[in-house]
Coordinates of C-alpha atoms and ligand atoms in Angstrom, one line a residue:
X32 CA -10.4 -17.4 5.4
X33 CA -11.0 -14.7 3.0
X34 CA -11.9 -15.6 -0.2
X35 CA -9.2 -14.7 -3.2
X36 CA -10.0 -14.8 -6.7
X37 CA -7.2 -13.8 -8.8
X38 CA -7.6 -15.4 -11.6
X39 CA -11.3 -14.6 -12.1
X40 CA -11.7 -10.6 -12.4
X41 CA -13.7 -8.3 -13.1
X42 CA -12.6 -4.8 -15.1
X43 CA -9.8 -3.9 -12.0
X44 CA -12.0 0.0 -11.8
X45 CA -15.6 -1.7 -11.3
X46 CA -14.2 -3.8 -8.7
X47 CA -12.6 -1.2 -6.8
X48 CA -15.6 0.7 -7.1
X49 CA -17.7 -2.1 -5.4
X50 CA -14.8 -2.8 -3.1
X51 CA -14.7 0.3 -2.1
X52 CA -18.6 0.2 -1.5
X53 CA -19.0 3.8 -3.7
X54 CA -21.7 6.1 -2.7
X55 CA -23.7 4.9 -6.2
X56 CA -25.9 8.1 -5.6
X57 CA -23.1 9.7 -5.8
X58 CA -22.2 8.9 -9.2
X59 CA -25.8 9.0 -10.4
X60 CA -25.7 12.8 -9.3
X61 CA -22.8 13.2 -11.1
X62 CA -23.9 11.5 -14.5
X63 CA -26.9 13.5 -14.0
X64 CA -25.1 17.0 -13.4
X65 CA -22.9 16.5 -16.6
X66 CA -25.5 14.9 -18.6
X67 CA -27.5 18.5 -18.1
X68 CA -24.3 20.2 -18.3
X69 CA -23.8 19.3 -21.4
X70 CA -27.6 19.8 -23.0
X71 CA -27.5 23.3 -21.7
X72 CA -24.5 24.0 -23.6
X73 CA -25.8 22.5 -26.8
X74 CA -28.9 23.9 -26.0
X75 CA -27.3 27.6 -25.8
X76 CA -25.7 27.3 -29.3
X77 CA -29.4 26.2 -30.2
X78 CA -31.0 29.3 -28.9
X79 CA -28.1 31.8 -30.5
X80 CA -28.8 30.0 -33.7
X81 CA -32.5 30.4 -33.4
X82 CA -31.8 34.1 -32.5
X83 CA -29.7 34.7 -35.7
X84 CA -32.8 33.3 -37.8
X85 CA -35.4 35.7 -36.3
X86 CA -32.8 38.4 -36.7
X87 CA -32.5 37.9 -40.0
X88 CA -36.1 37.7 -40.8
X89 CA -36.8 40.9 -38.8
X90 CA -38.5 38.9 -35.8
X91 CA -36.9 41.3 -33.0
X92 CA -38.7 40.2 -30.3
X93 CA -38.7 36.6 -30.3
X94 CA -34.8 36.9 -31.8
X95 CA -34.5 38.8 -28.4
X96 CA -36.0 35.9 -26.2
X97 CA -33.7 33.3 -27.8
X98 CA -30.9 35.5 -27.1
X99 CA -32.1 35.7 -23.6
X100 CA -32.5 32.2 -22.8
X101 CA -28.9 32.1 -24.7
X102 CA -27.5 34.2 -21.7
X103 CA -29.8 33.1 -18.8
X104 CA -28.9 29.1 -20.0
X105 CA -24.9 29.5 -18.6
X106 CA -26.0 30.1 -15.5
X107 CA -28.0 26.8 -14.7
X108 CA -25.1 25.2 -16.3
X109 CA -22.8 27.3 -13.5
X110 CA -25.2 26.0 -11.0
X111 CA -25.0 22.2 -12.0
X112 CA -21.0 22.2 -12.4
X113 CA -20.6 23.4 -8.1
X114 CA -23.1 20.7 -7.3
X115 CA -21.2 18.0 -9.5
X116 CA -17.5 19.2 -8.9
X117 CA -18.9 19.1 -4.8
X118 CA -19.8 15.2 -5.7
X119 CA -16.7 14.0 -6.9
X120 CA -15.0 15.4 -4.0
X121 CA -17.4 14.0 -1.8
X122 CA -18.1 10.9 -3.4
X123 CA -14.1 10.5 -4.6
X124 CA -12.9 11.1 -0.9
X125 CA -15.4 8.7 1.0
X126 CA -14.7 5.7 -1.6
X127 CA -10.8 6.5 -1.2
X128 CA -11.6 7.0 2.3
X129 CA -13.1 3.4 2.5
X130 CA -10.8 1.6 0.5
X131 CA -8.0 2.6 3.1
X132 CA -9.5 1.4 5.6
X133 CA -10.3 -2.0 3.9
X134 CA -6.6 -2.3 3.0
X135 CA -5.5 -1.6 6.8
X136 CA -8.1 -4.3 7.7
X137 CA -6.6 -6.8 5.2
X138 CA -3.5 -6.0 6.4
X139 CA -4.3 -6.2 9.8
X140 CA -6.0 -9.7 9.0
X141 CA -3.2 -10.9 6.6
X142 CA -1.2 -14.3 6.4
X143 CA 1.8 -13.7 6.9
X144 CA 3.9 -16.1 5.0
X145 CA 1.0 -14.8 1.9
X146 CA 2.4 -11.7 2.5
X147 CA 6.1 -12.4 2.9
X148 CA 5.9 -14.0 -0.2
X149 CA 3.7 -12.6 -2.7
X150 CA 4.3 -8.5 -1.0
X151 CA 7.3 -6.7 0.2
X152 CA 6.2 -4.5 2.9
X153 CA 8.1 -1.4 1.2
X154 CA 5.6 -2.5 -2.2
X155 CA 2.7 -2.6 -0.2
X156 CA 3.1 0.7 1.4
X157 CA 3.3 2.2 -2.0
X158 CA 0.5 1.1 -3.4
X159 CA -1.1 2.2 -0.1
X160 CA 0.4 5.7 -0.8
X161 CA 1.4 6.9 -3.9
X162 CA -1.0 4.4 -5.5
X163 CA -3.6 5.1 -4.4
X164 CA -3.1 9.0 -4.5
X165 CA -2.2 8.8 -7.8
X166 CA -5.5 7.0 -9.0
X167 CA -7.0 9.5 -6.8
X168 CA -6.2 12.0 -8.6
X169 CA -7.0 10.3 -12.1
X170 CA -10.3 9.0 -11.5
X171 CA -11.3 12.8 -9.6
X172 CA -9.2 15.4 -11.7
X173 CA -8.7 13.9 -15.3
X174 CA -11.0 11.1 -15.8
X175 CA -13.9 13.2 -14.9
X176 CA -13.0 16.2 -16.3
X177 CA -12.8 13.7 -19.6
X178 CA -16.2 11.8 -19.0
X179 CA -17.7 15.5 -19.3
X180 CA -16.0 16.3 -22.2
X181 CA -17.4 13.0 -23.7
X182 CA -21.0 13.3 -22.4
X183 CA -20.5 16.5 -23.7
X184 CA -19.3 15.1 -27.1
X185 CA -22.1 13.2 -27.5
X186 CA -24.8 15.5 -27.0
X187 CA -23.1 17.9 -29.2
X188 CA -23.3 14.8 -32.0
X189 CA -27.3 14.3 -31.4
X190 CA -27.8 17.8 -31.4
X191 CA -25.8 18.8 -34.9
X192 CA -27.6 15.6 -36.3
X193 CA -30.7 17.5 -35.6
X194 CA -29.5 20.6 -36.4
X195 CA -28.6 19.0 -39.9
X196 CA -27.9 15.5 -40.7
X197 CA -26.5 16.4 -44.1
X198 CA -23.9 18.5 -42.5
X199 CA -23.5 15.9 -39.7
X200 CA -22.5 13.6 -41.8
X201 CA -20.3 15.9 -43.9
X202 CA -18.3 16.9 -40.9
X203 CA -17.9 13.4 -39.1
X204 CA -16.4 12.2 -42.6
X205 CA -13.5 15.4 -42.4
X206 CA -13.4 14.9 -38.6
X207 CA -11.4 11.4 -38.2
X208 CA -8.8 12.9 -41.3
X209 CA -8.4 16.1 -39.3
X210 CA -8.0 14.6 -36.4
X211 CA -5.7 11.9 -37.9
X212 CA -3.5 14.7 -39.5
X213 CA -3.4 17.0 -36.4
X214 CA -2.0 13.9 -34.2
X215 CA 0.6 12.9 -37.1
X216 CA 1.8 16.8 -36.5
X217 CA 1.6 16.8 -32.8
X218 CA 3.3 14.0 -32.2
X219 CA 7.0 15.3 -33.2
X220 CA 6.2 18.2 -31.8
X221 CA 6.8 16.9 -27.8
X222 CA 9.5 14.3 -29.1
X223 CA 11.4 17.9 -30.4
X224 CA 10.3 19.2 -26.7
X225 CA 11.9 16.2 -24.8
X226 CA 15.0 16.5 -27.0
X227 CA 16.1 19.9 -26.0
X228 CA 14.7 19.9 -22.1
X229 CA 17.0 16.6 -21.9
X230 CA 19.9 18.5 -23.6
X231 CA 19.8 21.9 -20.6
X232 CA 19.3 18.8 -17.9
X233 CA 22.6 17.6 -19.3
X234 CA 24.0 20.8 -19.1
X235 CA 22.2 21.4 -15.5
X236 CA 23.9 18.4 -14.6
X237 CA 27.3 19.7 -15.2
X238 CA 26.8 22.9 -12.6
X239 CA 25.2 20.5 -10.2
X240 CA 28.2 17.8 -10.2
X241 CA 30.9 21.6 -9.8
X242 CA 28.9 22.7 -6.9
X243 CA 28.7 18.8 -4.9
X244 CA 32.5 18.6 -5.7
X245 CA 33.6 22.3 -5.2
X246 CA 36.2 21.6 -2.8
X247 CA 37.7 19.1 -5.6
X248 CA 37.0 21.1 -8.2
X249 CA 38.5 24.3 -5.8
X250 CA 42.0 22.1 -5.0
X251 CA 42.7 20.5 -8.0
X252 CA 42.1 24.5 -9.6
X253 CA 39.9 22.7 -12.4
X254 CA 37.6 26.2 -13.4
X255 CA 38.9 25.9 -16.6
X256 CA 37.9 22.6 -17.4
X257 CA 34.4 22.7 -15.8
X258 CA 34.1 26.0 -17.5
X259 CA 34.9 24.1 -21.0
X260 CA 32.7 21.1 -20.1
X261 CA 29.8 23.6 -18.8
X262 CA 30.1 25.8 -22.7
X263 CA 29.7 22.6 -24.6
X264 CA 26.9 21.2 -22.9
X265 CA 25.3 25.1 -22.8
X266 CA 26.1 25.4 -26.5
X267 CA 24.8 22.1 -27.9
X268 CA 21.5 22.5 -25.8
X269 CA 20.9 25.7 -27.2
X270 CA 21.8 24.6 -30.5
X271 CA 19.2 22.0 -29.9
X272 CA 16.8 24.6 -28.4
X273 CA 16.9 27.1 -31.2
X274 CA 16.5 23.7 -33.7
X275 CA 13.3 22.6 -32.0
X276 CA 11.5 25.8 -31.8
X277 CA 11.9 26.4 -35.8
X278 CA 10.6 22.6 -36.4
X279 CA 7.5 23.1 -34.0
X280 CA 7.3 26.1 -34.7
X281 CA 6.5 24.8 -38.9
X282 CA 4.5 22.3 -37.3
X283 CA 2.5 24.4 -35.4
X284 CA 1.8 26.5 -38.2
X285 CA 1.2 23.2 -40.1
X286 CA -1.5 22.0 -37.5
X287 CA -2.9 25.6 -37.7
X288 CA -3.4 24.6 -41.7
X289 CA -5.0 21.7 -40.9
X290 CA -7.7 23.2 -38.8
X291 CA -8.5 26.1 -40.8
X292 CA -8.7 23.3 -43.9
X293 CA -11.2 21.4 -41.9
X294 CA -13.2 24.3 -40.9
X295 CA -13.0 26.0 -44.4
X296 CA -14.4 22.3 -45.9
X297 CA -16.8 22.6 -43.3
X298 CA -17.9 26.3 -44.3
X299 CA -18.1 25.0 -48.1
X300 CA -20.1 22.5 -47.7
X301 CA -23.0 24.5 -44.8
X302 CA -22.6 27.3 -47.5
X303 CA -23.5 24.6 -50.6
X304 CA -26.3 23.3 -48.0
X305 CA -27.8 26.8 -47.2
X306 CA -27.9 27.4 -51.1
X307 CA -29.9 24.4 -51.6
X308 CA -32.1 25.8 -48.7
X309 CA -31.6 22.8 -46.4
X310 CA -29.9 24.9 -43.8
X311 CA -30.2 28.5 -42.5
X312 CA -27.5 30.9 -41.5
X313 CA -28.4 30.2 -37.8
X314 CA -28.0 26.3 -38.1
X315 CA -24.4 27.0 -39.7
X316 CA -23.5 29.1 -36.5
X317 CA -24.8 26.7 -33.8
X318 CA -23.3 23.6 -36.1
X319 CA -19.5 25.3 -35.7
X320 CA -20.1 25.9 -32.6
X321 CA -21.2 22.7 -31.4
X322 CA -18.4 21.3 -33.7
X323 CA -16.0 22.8 -31.4
X324 CA -17.7 20.2 -28.8
X325 CA -17.0 17.4 -31.1
X326 CA -13.6 17.9 -32.1
X327 CA -12.1 18.5 -28.6
X328 CA -14.1 15.6 -27.5
X329 CA -12.8 13.0 -30.3
X330 CA -9.0 14.3 -30.3
X331 CA -9.5 13.1 -26.6
X332 CA -10.0 9.6 -27.2
X333 CA -6.6 8.7 -27.5
X334 CA -6.0 10.6 -24.3
X335 CA -9.3 8.6 -22.2
X336 CA -7.4 5.2 -23.4
X337 CA -4.2 6.1 -22.1
X338 CA -5.6 7.6 -18.5
X339 CA -8.3 4.4 -18.5
X340 CA -5.3 2.0 -19.0
X341 CA -2.9 3.9 -16.6
X342 CA -5.6 3.6 -14.1
X343 CA -6.6 0.1 -14.6
X344 CA -3.0 -1.1 -13.3
X345 CA -3.2 1.0 -10.3
X346 CA -7.0 -0.1 -9.7
X347 CA -5.2 -3.2 -9.9
X348 CA -2.5 -3.1 -7.8
X349 CA -4.5 -1.7 -4.9
X350 CA -7.2 -4.7 -5.3
X351 CA -4.2 -7.2 -5.0
X352 CA -4.0 -5.5 -1.6
X353 CA -7.2 -6.0 -0.5
X354 CA -7.2 -9.4 -1.9
X355 CA -4.5 -10.8 0.3
X356 CA -5.9 -13.7 1.8
X357 CA -6.5 -13.6 5.3
X358 CA -5.6 -16.2 8.0
X359 CA -7.0 -19.6 8.8
X360 CA -9.5 -19.5 11.2
X361 CA -11.5 -22.1 13.2
X362 CA -14.6 -21.3 15.6
X363 CA -13.2 -22.9 18.7
X364 CA -12.4 -20.8 22.0
X365 CA -12.9 -23.8 24.9
X366 CA -10.3 -24.6 26.3
X367 CA -9.2 -27.9 28.2
X368 CA -7.2 -26.7 30.7
X369 CA -6.2 -30.3 32.1
X370 CA -4.8 -30.8 28.5
X371 CA -0.9 -29.8 27.6
X372 CA -0.9 -26.3 26.7
X373 CA 0.7 -27.1 23.2
X374 CA 1.4 -30.2 21.7
X375 CA 3.9 -30.4 18.4
X376 CA 3.8 -34.5 16.8
X377 CA 6.1 -34.7 14.3
X378 CA 5.8 -31.2 12.4
X379 CA 7.5 -30.0 9.7
X380 CA 7.3 -26.9 7.8
X381 CA 9.5 -24.5 4.5
X382 CA 9.1 -20.6 4.1
X383 CA 9.5 -22.5 0.5
X384 CA 8.5 -25.7 -1.1
X385 CA 12.0 -25.9 -2.0
X386 CA 13.8 -26.1 1.5
X387 CA 12.0 -27.9 4.9
X388 CA 13.4 -25.4 7.8
X389 CA 11.8 -28.0 10.4
X390 CA 11.7 -31.8 9.9
X391 CA 9.1 -34.2 12.4
X392 CA 9.5 -31.8 15.1
X393 CA 7.7 -32.9 18.1
X394 CA 7.3 -30.6 21.1
X395 CA 5.0 -30.3 24.5
X396 CA 4.3 -27.7 27.1
X397 CA 2.5 -28.5 30.0
X398 CA 0.5 -26.0 32.1
X399 CA 3.6 -23.8 34.6
X400 CA 6.2 -25.9 32.4
X401 CA 9.3 -24.4 31.3
X402 CA 10.9 -25.2 28.7
X403 CA 14.0 -24.4 26.9
X404 CA 14.4 -24.4 23.3
X405 CA 18.3 -24.7 22.4
X406 CA 20.6 -24.4 19.1
X407 CA 22.8 -22.6 16.7
X408 CA 21.3 -19.7 14.8
X409 CA 19.4 -20.7 11.9
X410 CA 18.5 -24.4 13.5
X411 CA 14.3 -23.4 13.3
X412 CA 13.9 -22.3 17.4
X413 CA 12.3 -18.7 16.1
X414 CA 10.6 -21.1 13.6
X415 CA 8.6 -23.1 16.0
X416 CA 7.8 -19.9 17.9
X417 CA 5.9 -18.6 15.0
X418 CA 4.5 -21.9 14.5
X419 CA 2.6 -22.1 17.6
X420 CA 1.7 -18.2 17.5
X421 CA -0.1 -19.2 13.8
X422 CA 1.9 -16.6 12.0
X423 CA 3.1 -19.9 9.6
X424 CA 1.2 -23.2 9.3
X425 CA 3.0 -26.2 9.1
X426 CA 3.3 -27.9 6.1
X427 CA 3.0 -31.2 7.9
X428 CA 2.3 -33.1 11.5
X429 CA -0.1 -31.6 14.4
X430 CA -0.5 -29.0 16.2
X431 CA -2.6 -28.7 19.1
X432 CA -4.1 -26.3 21.7
X433 CA -5.0 -27.7 25.0
X434 CA -5.7 -31.6 23.2
X435 CA -7.6 -29.4 20.0
X436 CA -5.9 -28.9 16.7
X437 CA -4.7 -25.8 15.3
X438 CA -6.6 -25.9 12.8
X439 CA -9.8 -25.6 15.1
X440 CA -9.1 -22.6 16.9
X441 CA -10.1 -19.3 16.9
X442 CA -7.0 -17.5 16.6
X443 CA -8.2 -14.2 18.4
X444 CA -9.3 -16.5 21.6
X445 CA -6.2 -19.1 20.9
X446 CA -4.0 -16.3 21.0
X447 CA -5.2 -14.4 23.9
X448 CA -3.4 -17.7 26.2
X449 CA -0.2 -16.1 24.9
X450 CA 2.0 -13.4 25.3
X451 CA 4.9 -13.1 22.5
X452 CA 8.5 -11.3 24.1
X453 CA 10.2 -10.7 20.6
X454 CA 14.3 -10.7 20.5
X455 CA 13.7 -7.3 19.2
X456 CA 11.7 -4.8 21.4
X457 CA 9.0 -3.5 18.9
X458 CA 7.6 0.0 20.4
X459 CA 4.9 1.7 19.0
X460 CA 4.8 5.6 18.6
X461 CA 3.3 6.9 21.6
X462 CA 3.7 7.5 25.0
X463 CA 5.2 4.7 27.7
X464 CA 1.8 4.2 28.8
X465 CA 0.1 3.2 25.6
X466 CA 3.3 1.1 24.5
X467 CA 2.9 -1.5 28.0
X468 CA -1.1 -0.6 27.8
X469 CA -0.9 -1.8 24.3
X470 CA -3.1 -4.9 23.3
X471 CA -5.1 -4.5 27.0
X472 CA -7.5 -2.1 26.2
X473 CA -9.9 -2.5 29.8
X474 CA -6.1 -1.8 32.1
X475 CA -5.6 1.0 33.9
X476 CA -2.9 3.3 35.0
X477 CA -2.6 1.9 38.3
X478 CA -2.3 -1.7 36.2
X479 CA 0.2 -0.2 33.8
X480 CA 2.3 1.2 37.1
X481 CA 2.0 -2.2 38.7
X482 CA 3.5 -3.4 35.5
X483 CA 6.4 -1.3 35.6
X484 CA 7.2 -1.6 38.8
X485 CA 7.1 -5.3 38.5
X486 CA 10.0 -5.2 35.7
X487 CA 11.6 -2.9 38.0
X488 CA 11.2 0.1 35.5
X489 CA 9.3 2.5 37.5
X490 CA 12.2 4.9 38.9
X491 CA 13.3 5.9 36.2
X492 CA 9.6 6.5 34.2
X493 CA 8.8 8.2 37.8
X494 CA 11.9 10.1 37.7
X495 CA 10.5 11.4 33.6
X496 CA 8.6 15.1 33.6
X497 CA 6.1 13.4 31.7
X498 CA 6.4 10.3 33.9
X499 CA 3.8 7.0 32.0
X500 CA 3.1 9.5 29.4
X501 CA 7.0 10.2 28.0
X502 CA 6.7 10.0 24.2
X503 CA 8.5 6.8 23.2
X504 CA 10.0 8.7 20.3
X505 CA 10.3 7.7 16.9
X506 CA 10.1 3.5 17.6
X507 CA 11.8 3.6 20.8
X508 CA 14.5 5.9 20.0
X509 CA 14.5 7.9 23.2
X510 CA 15.3 4.4 25.3
X511 CA 18.1 2.0 25.7
X512 CA 17.8 -1.1 25.0
X513 CA 16.9 -2.5 28.2
X514 CA 13.9 -0.3 28.8
X515 CA 12.5 -0.8 25.4
X516 CA 12.7 -4.9 26.7
X517 CA 11.0 -4.3 29.7
X518 CA 8.3 -2.3 28.8
X519 CA 7.9 -5.5 26.3
X520 CA 7.7 -7.5 29.4
X521 CA 5.3 -5.3 30.8
X522 CA 3.2 -5.4 27.8
X523 CA 3.4 -9.6 28.1
X524 CA 2.5 -9.1 31.8
X525 CA -0.7 -7.1 31.6
X526 CA -1.9 -9.7 29.4
X527 CA -1.6 -12.2 31.9
X528 CA -1.5 -15.0 29.8
X529 CA -1.0 -19.0 30.3
X530 CA 2.0 -19.4 27.6
X531 CA 4.9 -16.8 27.9
X532 CA 7.1 -17.4 24.4
X533 CA 10.7 -15.8 24.8
X534 CA 12.6 -15.5 21.7
X535 CA 16.1 -14.7 22.6
X536 CA 15.1 -12.2 24.4
X537 CA 18.4 -10.6 26.1
X538 CA 20.7 -11.4 23.3
X539 CA 21.0 -8.1 22.0
X540 CA 21.8 -6.9 26.1
X541 CA 25.1 -6.3 27.5
X542 CA 25.5 -8.3 30.3
X543 CA 24.6 -5.9 33.0
X544 CA 21.3 -5.1 31.1
X545 CA 20.5 -8.3 30.7
X546 CA 20.5 -9.4 34.7
X547 CA 18.1 -6.2 35.5
X548 CA 16.0 -7.9 32.4
X549 CA 16.1 -11.3 33.7
X550 CA 15.0 -9.8 36.8
X551 CA 12.0 -8.6 35.3
X552 CA 11.4 -11.7 33.0
X553 CA 11.6 -14.1 36.7
X554 CA 8.7 -12.3 37.7
X555 CA 6.7 -12.5 34.6
X556 CA 7.1 -16.4 34.1
X557 CA 6.3 -16.8 37.6
X558 CA 3.6 -19.2 37.5
X559 CA 3.1 -19.5 34.0
X560 CA 4.1 -21.7 31.5
X561 CA 6.9 -20.6 29.1
X562 CA 8.4 -21.6 26.0
X563 CA 12.0 -20.3 26.3
X564 CA 14.5 -19.5 23.1
X565 CA 17.8 -19.1 23.9
X566 CA 21.6 -19.4 22.2
X567 CA 22.7 -18.5 25.5
X568 CA 22.5 -21.0 27.8
X569 CA 22.6 -18.9 31.3
X570 CA 19.0 -17.5 30.0
X571 CA 17.6 -20.9 30.4
X572 CA 18.7 -21.9 34.0
X573 CA 15.4 -22.4 35.6
X574 CA 14.2 -24.5 32.7
X575 CA 12.0 -27.8 33.4
X576 CA 12.8 -29.4 30.3
X577 CA 15.0 -28.9 27.3
X578 CA 14.8 -29.2 23.4
X579 CA 18.2 -29.6 21.5
X580 CA 17.8 -28.4 17.7
X581 CA 19.7 -28.7 15.1
X582 CA 19.0 -28.2 11.4
X583 CA 15.5 -28.5 12.1
X584 CA 15.4 -31.4 13.6
X585 CA 15.5 -32.1 17.7
X586 CA 18.7 -33.9 18.3
X587 CA 18.4 -34.3 22.0
X588 CA 15.1 -33.7 24.4
X589 CA 14.9 -34.4 28.0
X590 CA 15.3 -32.0 31.5
X591 CA 18.9 -30.5 31.6
X592 CA 19.9 -32.8 34.4
X593 CA 19.0 -35.4 32.2
X594 CA 21.0 -34.1 29.0
X595 CA 24.1 -33.3 31.1
X596 CA 24.3 -37.4 32.0
X597 CA 24.1 -38.4 28.2
X598 CA 27.2 -36.0 27.2
X599 CA 25.8 -35.1 24.2
X600 CA 24.9 -31.9 22.0
X601 CA 23.9 -30.0 25.2
X602 CA 26.8 -31.1 27.4
X603 CA 29.2 -29.7 25.0
X604 CA 27.7 -26.7 24.5
X605 CA 27.4 -26.1 28.0
X606 CA 31.7 -26.4 28.4
X607 CA 31.9 -24.5 25.1
X608 CA 30.0 -21.7 26.7
X609 CA 32.2 -22.1 29.9
X610 CA 28.7 -23.2 32.5
X611 CA 30.4 -26.0 33.3
X612 CA 33.7 -28.5 33.1
X613 CA 34.6 -31.7 32.9
X614 CA 34.9 -32.0 36.9
X615 CA 32.4 -29.7 37.9
X616 CA 28.4 -30.8 35.9
X617 CA 26.5 -29.1 38.5
X618 CA 24.7 -26.1 36.9
X619 CA 21.5 -27.1 36.6
X620 CA 18.9 -28.6 39.2
X621 CA 15.6 -29.9 37.9
X622 CA 12.4 -28.3 38.3
X623 CA 9.1 -30.0 40.0
X624 CA 7.4 -29.7 36.5
X625 CA 7.5 -33.3 34.7
X626 CA 7.9 -33.5 31.5
X627 CA 5.5 -33.8 28.7
X628 CA 7.3 -36.1 26.8
X629 CA 10.5 -38.7 28.1
Ligands
LIG100 P1 17.2 -19.7 14.4 O1 16.0 -19.3 15.2 O2 16.9 -21.3 15.4 O3 18.0 -18.8 14.8 P2 14.6 -19.7 12.7 O4 13.9 -20.5 13.0 O5 14.6 -18.0 12.5 O6 16.5 -20.1 13.3 O7 15.5 -20.1 10.9 C1 16.0 -21.3 10.3 C2 15.9 -21.0 8.9 O8 14.5 -20.4 8.2 C3 17.2 -20.3 9.0 O9 17.2 -21.0 7.5 C4 16.4 -18.8 8.0 O10 17.1 -18.9 7.6 C5 15.1 -19.5 7.8 N1 14.3 -18.6 7.9 C6 13.8 -17.4 8.8 N2 12.8 -17.2 8.5 C7 12.5 -17.1 7.0 C8 11.6 -16.1 6.0 N3 10.9 -15.2 6.9 N4 11.7 -16.6 5.4 C9 12.8 -17.3 5.0 N5 13.2 -17.9 5.3 C10 13.7 -18.3 6.7
LIG101 MG1 15.9 -17.2 16.5

């Protein structure tokens, strides 16, 4: 079983990078490009400053050299940016590819009961679909951009300190105050804008309302009423928008004032230090151009925190899928064919801890024995099949296969011995061939043709223009219920398993189709053991042994003949379904196979 440690967790994004086996050299290349690009940018500004300083002392050649360096450097930056973008694309896409593959494997090996309890399938698909997409766009889009800006900020801070630590200190004192002021002003701007667009939306609703109910509007001749409602909404929207525009423009102006004030104060300090001889004109130019990067970076801190939070919660949701526990798996794969195929001893089970669905059930199936499970709907028959398939694990009692406890079995080896035909014939997307051959990778076309002949499907299939290679449509939409069911029976036939599990296979079919499907089933069941779950007793005419279920308990068991003679639950069911009457109880003939119990 896979280790699931849901409580002790690393930062989810880091964990996802690890789980998805991210290409670390790709990340290192991204960081390298980003850092180098930032240094190049800062160095370019520095060269510009040096060019101005050289010019101011009439050193033309030196000034020209600095200027040329400042012009050439950004080319290098552009090449690095191309390399960085490519690395981001490749690293992130391969990361998300591996996460998708890993999640799919987890789901295929998942413990069904956990999946059912903790994650509905719709939820899982939204995690693997939209959550992964969103995380991908945050990590490869916003996040890497933010990361680049932050690196640029740190490099620029370093360069600012290098150019003039006095000016840097003054600037870093002004900066938080101005960012705080700008944020305070920006908040109401977006609030007013949202309000205005909500109002416009409300007026659109009236128009949509009218269009979608156009027949009602026309038949009631309600134009005037609709018009009045629309005019009222549009006027309100207009008022709200103009009011918001007015306030927004004032706030924008204020924002500009704060920004100008910030630059103004910076200028004041620059001139002061210039007068003192602590810095040069070139330093001021460098400083002002670098301070733009610093301001941009600090202004984004809030945004980074938000992006990090949403990326973390998305990563957490995806990790929860990857952490779904696997099935209990043992190592044993050798069977002792002298022992009963399946044996349940005092087995109890509940889908949740509150309610037991099976209570102390004991069942045995020997080689080539046909065992019927009957009982009213909800009595626990399908649950027995699910426990035998090990989709769920019993809470009490023992289940053995070929004399060995279920827990010891390697599930793959164990399930090779069973073929399940469920009530709902489920087809996969693909051709009839794909669906019959499903799970039997080595079977040939001849095998598939033989199986479809045995289930009486060949006449239909060979008459199709695409033959075996005809697409079944979405989940078999182009086939009838009986045809789908026979494809599932052919699939089970090719599996050549020793034990066939039939869960109300014919109960959804009409009488005529049921007859056809029953003939296919007879071929499938010949010389094999079977557990046949049925509500309609006519479908278990040939069973050797019966277990009658009521509210999760076996209330009667024995050969059909013996049960009829007991005149209990089974006898009553036969009478109710018109198979026998009080005068004539001959319907069942006991088979040869000896019952395991009794
Ligand atoms: P049967 O096949 O005899 O009609 P089931 O074995 O399907 O009965 O169901 C037995 C009981 O278990 C029913 O009460 C049913 O509501 C409940 N049950 C079946 N499947 C689930 C499930 N996946 N989760 C919770 N309860 C279930
Ligand atoms: Mg059932």
